[in-house]
Coordinates of C-alpha atoms in Angstrom, one line a residue:
R1 CA 16.0 40.8 -18.5
T2 CA 15.4 37.3 -19.0
Q3 CA 12.0 35.8 -19.6
W4 CA 12.3 31.9 -19.1
P5 CA 9.6 29.6 -19.8
P6 CA 7.1 28.8 -17.3
S7 CA 8.2 25.5 -16.3
F8 CA 11.6 26.5 -15.8
L9 CA 11.1 27.9 -12.2
N10 CA 7.2 28.7 -12.0
G11 CA 7.7 30.7 -14.8
R12 CA 9.0 33.8 -12.9
S13 CA 11.7 36.5 -14.4
L14 CA 14.7 36.6 -13.2
E15 CA 18.3 38.8 -13.2
P16 CA 20.6 37.1 -15.0
P17 CA 22.7 37.0 -11.8
R18 CA 19.8 35.6 -9.6
L19 CA 19.6 33.0 -12.6
F20 CA 22.8 32.3 -12.2
L21 CA 23.6 31.8 -8.7
C22 CA 19.9 29.7 -9.1
V23 CA 21.4 27.1 -11.2
C24 CA 24.7 27.4 -9.0
K25 CA 22.7 26.0 -6.5
T26 CA 21.2 23.3 -8.2
A27 CA 24.5 22.5 -9.8
L28 CA 26.1 22.6 -6.2
L29 CA 23.0 20.1 -4.9
S30 CA 23.6 17.5 -7.2
V31 CA 27.2 17.3 -6.9
L32 CA 26.6 17.2 -2.9
Q33 CA 23.9 14.3 -3.8
I34 CA 26.0 12.4 -5.5
Q35 CA 28.7 12.3 -3.3
V36 CA 26.5 11.2 -0.3
I37 CA 24.9 8.7 -2.3
E38 CA 28.8 7.3 -2.7
D39 CA 29.9 7.3 0.4
D40 CA 27.0 5.5 1.6
R41 CA 27.0 2.9 -0.7
A42 CA 31.2 2.8 0.0
N43 CA 30.5 2.5 3.8
K44 CA 27.7 0.7 4.5
S45 CA 27.1 -1.7 1.6
S46 CA 30.1 -4.2 2.9
E47 CA 28.9 -5.0 6.1
P48 CA 25.6 -6.4 7.4
F49 CA 23.1 -3.2 8.7
T50 CA 22.4 -4.8 12.3
T51 CA 19.1 -3.2 13.9
G52 CA 20.1 -4.2 17.2
V53 CA 21.6 -0.3 18.3
K54 CA 18.3 1.6 19.0
G55 CA 17.8 5.2 17.1
Q56 CA 20.4 3.6 14.6
T57 CA 19.8 5.7 11.2
P58 CA 19.6 3.0 8.2
P59 CA 21.4 3.5 5.1
L60 CA 20.2 4.7 2.2
V61 CA 17.5 3.4 0.0
T62 CA 19.8 3.5 -2.8
T63 CA 22.3 1.7 -1.1
N64 CA 22.1 -2.0 -1.5
F65 CA 22.6 -3.6 1.8
Q66 CA 21.7 -6.7 4.0
V67 CA 19.9 -6.7 6.4
K68 CA 20.2 -8.5 10.1
D69 CA 17.2 -8.6 12.4
Q70 CA 18.5 -8.4 16.2
G71 CA 15.5 -6.6 17.9
N72 CA 14.0 -3.8 15.4
A73 CA 12.5 -3.8 12.4
S74 CA 14.1 -3.9 9.2
P75 CA 14.5 -0.3 7.0
R76 CA 12.8 -2.6 4.2
F77 CA 9.6 -2.8 6.1
V78 CA 9.8 0.2 8.4
R79 CA 11.6 3.7 8.3
C80 CA 11.2 7.1 10.4
T81 CA 11.5 10.7 9.3
A82 CA 14.3 10.8 12.5
Y83 CA 16.0 8.0 14.7
N84 CA 16.3 10.7 17.6
I85 CA 13.0 12.4 18.0
P86 CA 12.7 15.4 20.3
C87 CA 11.6 14.8 23.9
T88 CA 8.9 17.8 23.8
A89 CA 6.4 19.2 21.8
D90 CA 7.6 22.6 21.8
M91 CA 11.4 21.0 20.5
A92 CA 9.4 19.1 18.0
K93 CA 7.4 22.4 16.5
Q94 CA 10.9 24.1 16.9
S95 CA 12.7 22.0 14.5
Q96 CA 9.7 21.9 12.0
V97 CA 10.8 18.4 11.2
P98 CA 7.5 15.6 11.3
L99 CA 7.5 12.8 13.2
A100 CA 6.1 10.0 11.4
A101 CA 6.9 6.7 9.9
V102 CA 6.4 4.7 6.3
I103 CA 5.4 1.1 6.8
K104 CA 5.7 -1.1 4.0
P105 CA 4.4 -4.4 6.2
L106 CA 4.5 -7.1 3.7
A107 CA 7.6 -5.5 1.6
M108 CA 9.5 -8.3 -0.2
L109 CA 13.1 -9.3 0.8
P110 CA 16.2 -9.8 -0.9
P111 CA 17.1 -13.6 -1.5
D112 CA 19.9 -13.1 1.2
E113 CA 17.7 -12.3 4.1
T114 CA 15.0 -14.2 6.0
R115 CA 11.7 -13.8 5.8
P116 CA 9.2 -13.5 9.3
Y117 CA 9.0 -16.2 11.2
V118 CA 5.9 -18.0 11.4
V119 CA 5.2 -18.4 15.4
D120 CA 2.0 -20.8 16.3
H121 CA 1.3 -20.5 20.0
G122 CA -2.1 -23.3 19.2
E123 CA -5.6 -22.5 20.4
A124 CA -4.2 -19.5 23.3
G125 CA -3.3 -17.1 20.6
P126 CA -0.5 -14.7 21.1
I127 CA 0.4 -13.3 24.0
R128 CA -0.6 -9.5 24.5
C129 CA -0.4 -6.7 27.4
N130 CA -3.8 -6.9 29.3
R131 CA -3.9 -2.7 28.5
C132 CA -3.4 -1.6 26.0
K133 CA -2.8 -5.1 23.6
A134 CA 0.4 -4.9 22.7
Y135 CA 1.8 -8.3 21.4
M136 CA 4.8 -9.6 23.4
C137 CA 8.0 -8.3 21.7
P138 CA 11.6 -7.7 22.8
Y139 CA 10.8 -4.8 24.7
M140 CA 8.6 -6.4 26.7
Q141 CA 10.5 -7.1 30.2
F142 CA 10.2 -10.2 32.6
I143 CA 10.0 -9.8 36.1
E144 CA 9.3 -12.1 39.1
G145 CA 11.3 -14.9 37.7
G146 CA 9.6 -14.5 34.8
R147 CA 5.7 -15.2 36.2
R148 CA 4.9 -11.5 35.0
F149 CA 6.5 -8.9 32.4
Q150 CA 6.3 -5.3 32.1
C151 CA 4.5 -3.7 29.2
G152 CA 7.4 -1.4 27.2
F153 CA 5.0 0.3 26.1
C154 CA 2.0 1.0 29.0
S155 CA 4.3 -0.2 31.9
C156 CA 1.1 -2.5 32.8
V157 CA 2.3 -6.1 34.7
T158 CA 0.8 -9.0 33.4
D159 CA 0.7 -12.4 34.2
V160 CA 2.5 -15.1 31.8
P161 CA 0.4 -18.0 31.0
P162 CA 1.6 -20.9 32.2
H163 CA 2.4 -22.8 28.9
Y164 CA 4.5 -20.0 28.0
F165 CA 6.4 -19.7 31.2
Q166 CA 10.0 -19.8 31.5
H167 CA 12.8 -19.4 33.6
L168 CA 15.3 -16.3 33.7
D169 CA 18.9 -15.8 33.5
H170 CA 21.4 -13.7 35.6
T171 CA 20.9 -10.9 33.3
G172 CA 17.0 -10.7 33.9
K173 CA 16.1 -12.7 30.2
R174 CA 14.3 -15.6 29.5
V175 CA 16.7 -18.8 28.5
D176 CA 14.9 -19.3 25.4
C177 CA 15.0 -15.7 24.2
C178 CA 17.1 -16.6 21.7
D179 CA 15.0 -19.5 20.4
R180 CA 11.5 -16.8 20.0
P181 CA 11.0 -14.8 17.5
E182 CA 8.9 -12.5 19.1
L183 CA 11.4 -12.2 22.0
S184 CA 14.4 -11.6 19.3
L185 CA 13.6 -10.1 16.8
G186 CA 11.6 -6.7 15.3
S187 CA 9.5 -8.6 13.2
Y188 CA 7.8 -11.6 12.9
E189 CA 4.5 -13.3 12.7
F190 CA 1.8 -14.7 14.6
V191 CA -0.7 -17.7 13.4
A192 CA -4.3 -16.4 14.1
T193 CA -6.8 -18.2 16.2
V194 CA -10.3 -18.3 15.3
D195 CA -11.1 -15.4 17.5
Y196 CA -9.3 -12.9 15.3
C197 CA -11.2 -14.1 12.1
K198 CA -14.2 -12.4 10.9
N199 CA -17.6 -14.1 12.2
N200 CA -15.3 -16.2 14.6
K201 CA -14.9 -18.8 11.3
L202 CA -11.5 -19.9 9.6
P203 CA -11.4 -17.7 6.0
Q204 CA -11.5 -19.2 2.8
P205 CA -8.4 -19.1 0.4
P206 CA -9.2 -15.9 -2.2
S207 CA -10.3 -15.3 -5.4
F208 CA -9.2 -13.5 -8.5
I209 CA -12.2 -12.0 -10.9
F210 CA -10.9 -10.5 -14.2
F211 CA -13.5 -8.3 -15.5
I212 CA -12.9 -7.6 -19.6
D213 CA -14.3 -4.6 -21.4
V214 CA -15.7 -6.0 -24.4
S215 CA -17.0 -2.8 -25.9
Y216 CA -15.9 -1.3 -29.8
N217 CA -13.2 1.1 -28.2
A218 CA -11.7 -1.8 -26.2
V219 CA -11.3 -4.6 -28.9
K220 CA -10.4 -1.5 -31.1
S221 CA -7.5 -1.1 -29.5
G222 CA -6.1 -4.6 -29.2
M223 CA -6.3 -4.4 -25.3
V224 CA -9.2 -7.4 -25.6
N225 CA -7.4 -10.2 -27.3
I226 CA -3.8 -9.0 -25.1
V227 CA -5.2 -9.7 -22.3
C228 CA -6.9 -12.8 -22.9
Q229 CA -3.8 -14.3 -24.7
E230 CA -1.7 -13.2 -21.6
L231 CA -4.0 -14.4 -18.8
K232 CA -3.6 -18.3 -20.6
T233 CA 0.1 -17.9 -19.7
L234 CA -0.1 -15.6 -16.0
L235 CA -2.8 -17.8 -14.6
D236 CA 0.3 -20.5 -14.1
Y237 CA 1.9 -17.8 -11.9
L238 CA -0.6 -17.3 -9.2
P239 CA 0.6 -16.1 -5.8
R240 CA 1.7 -18.7 -3.4
E241 CA 3.6 -19.1 -0.4
N242 CA 5.2 -21.7 -1.1
P243 CA 6.7 -21.6 -4.5
E244 CA 6.9 -25.5 -4.9
A245 CA 3.1 -25.9 -4.1
D246 CA 0.0 -25.1 -6.7
S247 CA -1.5 -21.8 -5.9
V248 CA -5.2 -22.4 -4.3
V249 CA -6.2 -18.9 -5.6
R250 CA -9.5 -19.2 -7.6
V251 CA -10.1 -17.5 -10.5
G252 CA -13.1 -16.4 -12.2
F253 CA -14.0 -14.5 -15.1
V254 CA -16.9 -12.0 -17.4
T255 CA -16.9 -9.3 -19.9
Y256 CA -19.1 -6.8 -20.2
N257 CA -20.0 -3.3 -21.9
K258 CA -23.9 -2.1 -20.9
V259 CA -24.5 -5.8 -19.9
L260 CA -22.7 -8.4 -17.9
H261 CA -21.9 -11.9 -19.1
F262 CA -20.8 -14.3 -16.6
Y263 CA -18.7 -17.7 -17.6
N264 CA -19.3 -21.0 -16.3
V265 CA -15.9 -22.9 -16.7
K266 CA -16.4 -25.9 -14.7
S267 CA -14.3 -29.0 -15.1
S268 CA -17.0 -31.2 -16.4
L269 CA -18.1 -28.7 -19.3
A270 CA -16.7 -29.3 -22.8
Q271 CA -17.1 -25.5 -23.4
P272 CA -17.6 -22.6 -21.6
Q273 CA -21.1 -21.5 -20.7
M274 CA -22.2 -18.2 -21.2
M275 CA -24.5 -16.4 -18.6
V276 CA -25.7 -12.8 -19.3
V277 CA -27.2 -10.5 -16.8
S278 CA -28.9 -7.2 -18.8
D279 CA -30.6 -5.6 -15.8
V280 CA -27.7 -3.8 -14.0
S281 CA -29.7 -1.6 -12.1
D282 CA -30.3 -4.5 -9.5
M283 CA -27.1 -6.9 -10.0
F284 CA -27.0 -10.4 -8.8
L285 CA -24.8 -13.6 -9.5
P286 CA -26.4 -15.8 -11.9
L287 CA -24.5 -18.9 -10.9
L288 CA -21.9 -20.1 -8.4
D289 CA -21.2 -23.3 -8.9
G290 CA -18.8 -23.1 -11.9
F291 CA -17.4 -19.2 -11.8
L292 CA -14.8 -19.5 -9.2
V293 CA -12.6 -22.6 -10.1
N294 CA -9.1 -24.1 -9.6
V295 CA -6.9 -23.2 -12.7
N296 CA -5.6 -26.7 -12.8
D297 CA -8.9 -28.2 -12.7
S298 CA -10.7 -26.4 -15.4
R299 CA -7.4 -25.3 -17.3
V300 CA -9.1 -26.5 -20.8
V301 CA -12.0 -24.7 -20.2
I302 CA -10.4 -21.3 -19.3
E303 CA -7.9 -21.8 -22.2
S304 CA -10.8 -22.4 -24.7
L305 CA -12.8 -19.2 -22.8
L306 CA -9.9 -16.6 -23.6
D307 CA -9.8 -18.2 -27.0
Q308 CA -13.0 -17.5 -27.7
I309 CA -13.7 -14.2 -26.1
P310 CA -12.0 -11.7 -28.9
E311 CA -13.7 -13.5 -31.5
M312 CA -17.1 -13.5 -30.0
F313 CA -17.0 -9.6 -30.0
A314 CA -14.6 -8.3 -33.0
D315 CA -17.2 -7.3 -35.0
T316 CA -19.3 -5.4 -31.7
R317 CA -20.6 -1.9 -31.9
E318 CA -21.5 -1.2 -28.7
T319 CA -19.6 1.8 -27.5
E320 CA -21.4 2.7 -24.1
T321 CA -20.1 0.8 -20.7
V322 CA -21.2 0.2 -17.2
F323 CA -18.4 0.7 -14.0
G324 CA -20.5 0.4 -11.2
P325 CA -22.6 -2.8 -11.7
V326 CA -19.2 -4.6 -12.7
I327 CA -17.6 -4.0 -8.9
Q328 CA -21.0 -5.3 -7.6
A329 CA -20.7 -7.7 -9.5
G330 CA -17.2 -9.1 -8.5
L331 CA -18.6 -8.2 -4.4
E332 CA -21.6 -10.2 -4.7
A333 CA -19.3 -13.4 -6.2
L334 CA -16.8 -13.0 -3.1
K335 CA -20.0 -12.3 -0.8
A336 CA -21.7 -15.9 -2.0
A337 CA -18.1 -17.7 -2.1
D338 CA -18.0 -16.4 1.5
C339 CA -14.0 -15.0 0.8
A340 CA -12.0 -12.4 0.0
G341 CA -10.4 -11.7 -3.4
K342 CA -9.2 -9.3 -5.7
L343 CA -11.1 -8.0 -8.9
F344 CA -9.1 -6.7 -11.9
L345 CA -10.8 -4.3 -14.1
F346 CA -9.7 -4.0 -17.5
H347 CA -11.9 -0.6 -18.5
S348 CA -11.6 1.8 -22.0
S349 CA -14.7 4.8 -21.3
L350 CA -16.2 7.0 -19.3
P351 CA -19.6 4.8 -18.0
I352 CA -22.4 6.7 -19.2
A353 CA -24.5 4.0 -20.0
E354 CA -28.1 4.1 -17.2
A355 CA -26.9 1.9 -14.7
P356 CA -25.5 2.9 -11.1
G357 CA -22.9 5.1 -10.9
K358 CA -23.1 6.3 -14.2
L359 CA -20.8 9.6 -15.0
K360 CA -21.3 12.3 -17.2
N361 CA -18.3 14.4 -19.2
R362 CA -17.4 17.0 -16.5
E363 CA -14.2 17.9 -18.3
D364 CA -14.0 22.0 -18.3
K365 CA -11.0 23.6 -19.1
K366 CA -12.4 27.3 -17.6
L367 CA -12.3 25.9 -14.5
V368 CA -8.3 25.4 -14.0
G369 CA -6.6 28.0 -12.0
T370 CA -10.0 29.1 -10.5
D371 CA -11.0 28.2 -6.8
K372 CA -13.5 25.8 -8.5
E373 CA -10.4 23.6 -9.9
K374 CA -10.4 21.0 -7.1
S375 CA -13.9 20.3 -8.1
L376 CA -12.2 18.2 -11.2
I377 CA -10.1 15.9 -8.6
Q378 CA -13.6 15.3 -6.5
P379 CA -15.8 12.4 -7.2
Q380 CA -19.0 13.3 -8.8
S381 CA -21.0 11.2 -6.6
G382 CA -21.1 9.2 -3.2
F383 CA -21.8 6.4 -5.2
Y384 CA -18.5 4.7 -4.9
S385 CA -17.5 6.0 -1.7
N386 CA -20.6 4.1 -0.3
L387 CA -19.4 1.0 -2.7
S388 CA -16.0 1.2 -1.5
K389 CA -16.9 0.5 2.4
E390 CA -19.1 -2.5 1.1
C391 CA -16.1 -3.7 -0.3
V392 CA -13.5 -2.9 2.3
A393 CA -16.2 -5.1 4.7
Q394 CA -16.2 -7.9 2.5
G395 CA -12.5 -7.9 2.1
C396 CA -12.6 -7.1 -2.3
C397 CA -9.5 -5.2 -3.5
V398 CA -10.3 -3.9 -6.7
D399 CA -7.3 -3.0 -9.3
L400 CA -8.0 -0.8 -11.9
F401 CA -6.7 -1.1 -15.9
L402 CA -7.8 2.2 -18.1
F403 CA -7.1 2.6 -21.6
P404 CA -8.9 5.3 -22.3
N405 CA -8.8 8.0 -25.7
Q406 CA -10.8 10.4 -24.1
Y407 CA -12.1 11.5 -20.7
V408 CA -12.3 9.1 -18.5
D409 CA -12.8 10.8 -14.9
V410 CA -10.0 9.0 -13.2
A411 CA -11.3 10.8 -9.8
T412 CA -14.4 9.1 -9.7
L413 CA -13.3 5.3 -10.7
G414 CA -10.4 5.5 -8.4
V415 CA -12.4 5.7 -5.5
V416 CA -12.7 2.3 -5.1
P417 CA -9.1 0.9 -5.9
V418 CA -7.9 3.6 -3.5
S419 CA -9.8 2.8 -0.4
T420 CA -9.9 -0.9 -0.6
G421 CA -5.8 -0.9 -1.5
G422 CA -5.7 -1.2 -4.9
S423 CA -4.3 0.5 -7.7
V424 CA -5.1 2.4 -10.6
Y425 CA -3.3 1.8 -14.2
K426 CA -3.5 4.4 -17.2
Y427 CA -2.5 3.9 -20.5
T428 CA -3.8 6.7 -22.6
Y429 CA -4.5 6.3 -26.4
F430 CA -3.3 2.6 -25.9
Q431 CA -1.5 1.2 -28.8
A432 CA -0.8 -2.1 -28.9
E433 CA 2.3 -1.9 -30.6
M434 CA 3.8 0.5 -28.8
D435 CA 2.2 0.1 -25.1
R436 CA 1.9 -3.7 -25.0
E437 CA 4.9 -4.6 -23.1
R438 CA 4.6 -1.6 -21.1
F439 CA 1.3 -2.9 -20.1
L440 CA 1.8 -6.3 -19.9
N441 CA 4.9 -5.8 -17.2
D442 CA 2.7 -4.0 -14.9
L443 CA -0.1 -6.8 -15.3
R444 CA 2.5 -9.5 -14.7
R445 CA 4.1 -7.6 -11.6
D446 CA 0.2 -7.3 -10.5
V447 CA -1.0 -10.5 -10.5
Q448 CA 2.3 -11.8 -9.3
K449 CA 3.2 -10.1 -6.5
P450 CA 2.5 -11.5 -3.0
M451 CA -0.3 -10.3 -1.2
G452 CA -3.1 -10.1 2.3
F453 CA -6.4 -10.0 2.3
D454 CA -9.2 -8.3 4.0
A455 CA -6.4 -6.5 6.8
V456 CA -6.3 -4.6 9.1
M457 CA -3.6 -2.0 10.6
R458 CA -3.1 -1.1 14.5
V459 CA -0.1 1.2 15.1
R460 CA 0.5 1.5 19.0
T461 CA 3.3 4.0 20.6
S462 CA 4.9 4.3 24.1
T463 CA 3.6 6.4 26.5
G464 CA 4.3 10.7 25.4
I465 CA 3.4 9.9 21.8
R466 CA 0.1 8.7 19.4
A467 CA -0.3 8.0 15.9
T468 CA -2.9 11.1 15.0
D469 CA -2.8 10.7 10.8
F470 CA -2.5 8.1 8.3
F471 CA -1.9 8.7 4.4
G472 CA -2.3 6.3 1.9
S473 CA -4.9 4.0 -0.5
F474 CA -6.6 2.8 2.5
F475 CA -10.4 3.4 4.3
M476 CA -10.8 3.9 8.1
S477 CA -14.1 3.9 10.1
N478 CA -12.8 4.9 13.0
T479 CA -9.3 6.9 14.2
T480 CA -6.9 4.1 15.1
D481 CA -7.5 1.0 12.5
V482 CA -6.6 1.2 8.7
E483 CA -8.6 -1.0 6.9
L484 CA -7.4 -3.0 3.4
A485 CA -9.3 -4.8 1.4
G486 CA -6.3 -5.7 -0.3
L487 CA -2.0 -5.7 1.0
D488 CA 0.4 -6.3 -1.5
C489 CA 4.4 -6.3 -1.1
D490 CA 4.3 -2.6 -2.7
K491 CA 1.7 -1.0 -0.2
T492 CA 2.8 1.7 2.0
V493 CA 1.0 3.7 5.1
T494 CA 2.6 6.6 6.1
V495 CA 1.8 7.5 9.7
E496 CA 2.5 10.6 11.7
F497 CA 3.0 10.8 15.3
R498 CA 2.2 13.7 18.5
H499 CA 3.6 14.4 21.7
D500 CA 0.9 13.7 24.5
D501 CA 3.5 14.1 27.2
K502 CA 7.4 14.4 27.3
L503 CA 9.4 12.2 26.7
S504 CA 12.8 10.3 28.2
E505 CA 16.2 10.2 27.2
D506 CA 16.7 7.2 29.0
T507 CA 13.7 5.1 27.3
G508 CA 13.6 6.5 24.6
A509 CA 10.1 5.8 22.2
L510 CA 8.4 2.7 21.1
M511 CA 6.5 1.7 18.1
Q512 CA 4.4 -1.4 17.2
C513 CA 2.4 -1.7 14.0
A514 CA 0.4 -5.3 14.2
V515 CA -1.1 -5.5 11.1
L516 CA -4.1 -8.6 11.3
Y517 CA -4.5 -10.2 7.5
T518 CA -5.6 -13.3 5.4
S519 CA -2.5 -15.1 3.6
C520 CA -2.4 -16.4 -0.2
S521 CA -3.0 -19.8 1.4
G522 CA -6.0 -18.8 3.4
Q523 CA -4.5 -18.6 6.6
R524 CA -5.0 -15.6 9.1
R525 CA -2.1 -14.4 10.2
L526 CA -0.5 -11.2 12.5
R527 CA 2.4 -9.8 10.9
V528 CA 3.8 -7.5 13.9
H529 CA 6.8 -5.1 13.2
N530 CA 8.6 -3.7 16.4
M531 CA 10.6 -0.2 16.3
A532 CA 12.7 1.8 18.8
V533 CA 14.0 5.2 18.6
N534 CA 15.7 7.6 20.8
C535 CA 14.9 10.6 22.3
C536 CA 17.2 14.3 22.4
S537 CA 17.0 17.6 24.3
Q538 CA 19.2 19.1 21.2
L539 CA 18.1 19.9 18.0
A540 CA 21.8 19.0 16.7
D541 CA 21.5 15.7 17.6
L542 CA 17.5 15.5 15.7
Y543 CA 18.9 16.9 12.5
R544 CA 22.0 14.2 12.6
N545 CA 19.5 11.7 12.5
C546 CA 16.9 12.7 10.5
E547 CA 15.8 10.7 6.8
T548 CA 15.5 12.7 4.1
D549 CA 14.1 10.2 1.8
T550 CA 11.4 9.5 4.3
I551 CA 10.4 13.3 5.0
I552 CA 10.1 14.0 1.5
N553 CA 7.6 11.0 1.1
F554 CA 5.8 12.5 4.3
F555 CA 5.6 15.9 2.6
S556 CA 4.6 14.5 -0.8
K557 CA 1.4 12.6 1.3
Y558 CA 0.7 15.0 3.4
G559 CA 0.6 17.7 0.2
R560 CA -1.5 15.3 -1.7
S561 CA -4.3 14.9 1.3
H562 CA -4.8 18.7 1.2
T563 CA -5.5 19.2 -2.7
L564 CA -8.9 18.2 -2.7
S565 CA -10.1 20.5 -0.4
I566 CA -7.8 23.8 -1.4
Q567 CA -6.9 25.5 -4.2
L568 CA -4.7 23.6 -6.2
S569 CA -2.1 26.8 -7.4
P570 CA -1.3 27.2 -3.7
C571 CA -0.2 23.7 -2.9
S572 CA 3.2 24.7 -3.5
P573 CA 3.2 25.9 0.2
L574 CA 2.4 22.8 1.7
Y575 CA 5.7 21.4 0.7
T576 CA 7.9 24.6 0.6
V577 CA 6.6 26.2 4.2
P578 CA 7.5 23.3 6.5
C579 CA 10.9 22.8 4.9
K580 CA 11.5 26.5 4.7
S581 CA 10.9 26.7 8.5
I582 CA 13.6 23.7 8.9
H583 CA 16.8 24.6 10.9
P584 CA 18.2 27.0 8.2
P585 CA 21.4 24.3 7.4
W586 CA 18.9 22.2 6.4
C587 CA 16.4 24.1 4.3
F588 CA 18.1 24.8 1.3
F589 CA 18.6 21.0 0.7
Y590 CA 15.2 20.2 1.5
F591 CA 13.7 23.0 -0.5
V592 CA 15.3 22.3 -3.7
A593 CA 14.7 18.4 -3.5
L594 CA 11.6 19.3 -3.1
Q595 CA 11.2 21.4 -6.8
P596 CA 10.8 18.4 -9.0
V597 CA 7.6 16.8 -6.6
I598 CA 6.5 20.8 -6.6

């Protein structure tokens, strides 16, 4: 009898024959996976993948392929767990295959693919269904000579506005169908009118605010010096829609330990000016004019500031830091400027200074493996949850870069980034020589990547199914709207669907994802992605059109969402039980594929 290490097969003791069988199965799966990947590359990388065929399974994510939009959204934007879904809820339950879609609304496209076209209908705004409010798309059927259209989602008939009228050809399609992106493509954008803006007011260009921890640990590790030196170059690469034009994103700078230092970098100044706010219990913005500035206008003053910061705090002995007031300060700055934006926080230690959001060290290894273990990954208090709601309402996204040398309570500090559509980066025991490149690569990517602000996403479906659960980094104040203070090209939202009624094999099922956001240029837009899938009454048709990567993605996020409410050790069944319940020929592959996740 052989006892294997706990890291191998969950520490179970296995008889040699069973161990040999397990190793053989794993080896066989690896060979099959490689073969499938190579076959998919050979068969689907040479020809463009056209999205015009409903229910067509896309190439694997490991395949390099070109997409031609012909009425369904590109798989770079939307991937479904199955492209031939069950007609009934009973069949879906029997199959155990989740009905879900992974949506990346602002995904970056390769250079050989066209970005979604921008459609401007002027003051009238986008054309919509009167009942379900779905936006005009290829699934709308025009009737009565083009004077009305029938919604493909709810079947409601709506009058066509006079300015949008066009005659139909002999097939019943509008003669301008190919000239209008919203009638021929799966993904496109509308220019939103003032009715889609907060307080019926067009938005201002967004702002980036950099908060640099200048406590003893941050300075000693070399983080402060690296950040300041890199920002001098990185500010030339702020996100912009037109690579030829200058970015309109404004920037601001704050340093902090247990007090906050705001900097006036107005272009007319010879040197930057510091203003210190020591009363962090009631945070306020000590200046507005000169705090958020255009990089090109204030370049000399900004570079002078970034050169001075490491020198000013080189001999600091302050070890305590605050965290809650830092986010509050950024929020107040964006409110005062009446714009959305992103906060970049470079933080080093547990915020133990007396201030709102103060945390205590609750690390207790005795709780690991007990019923109370889940408390370690739950927030300490509701302070940051309430703060995240305020941030989402303002369109204030938070990205957190952590450089801890000891316990830092990521579960609590990460609440605001997760709720606002931000990201958390962690560099434990940061050493400038070893970790510099990894950190700078993350920072460059984070600052430069395209993104939208103050976003709201809604998913509409045709009759018979509905969106029930959502997974990802966002906030929801109701059951339908996904709110994201920031939405970048890497963020995805996983949506689970359930049956409301029986579906028809003839009509299939439709989904439309609409995202209202403010672009980097300050323009309010609506990005729309449409997807049509087939329906089936046979399990074989369902399994034949499954997308394994998307299913694994769904199970991972589903399991993660439940770790906060149950004991951690039984989490494994959240992944394995659904996979084992899938039809026997498939369950082995799903189960073994999930082992690294578990």
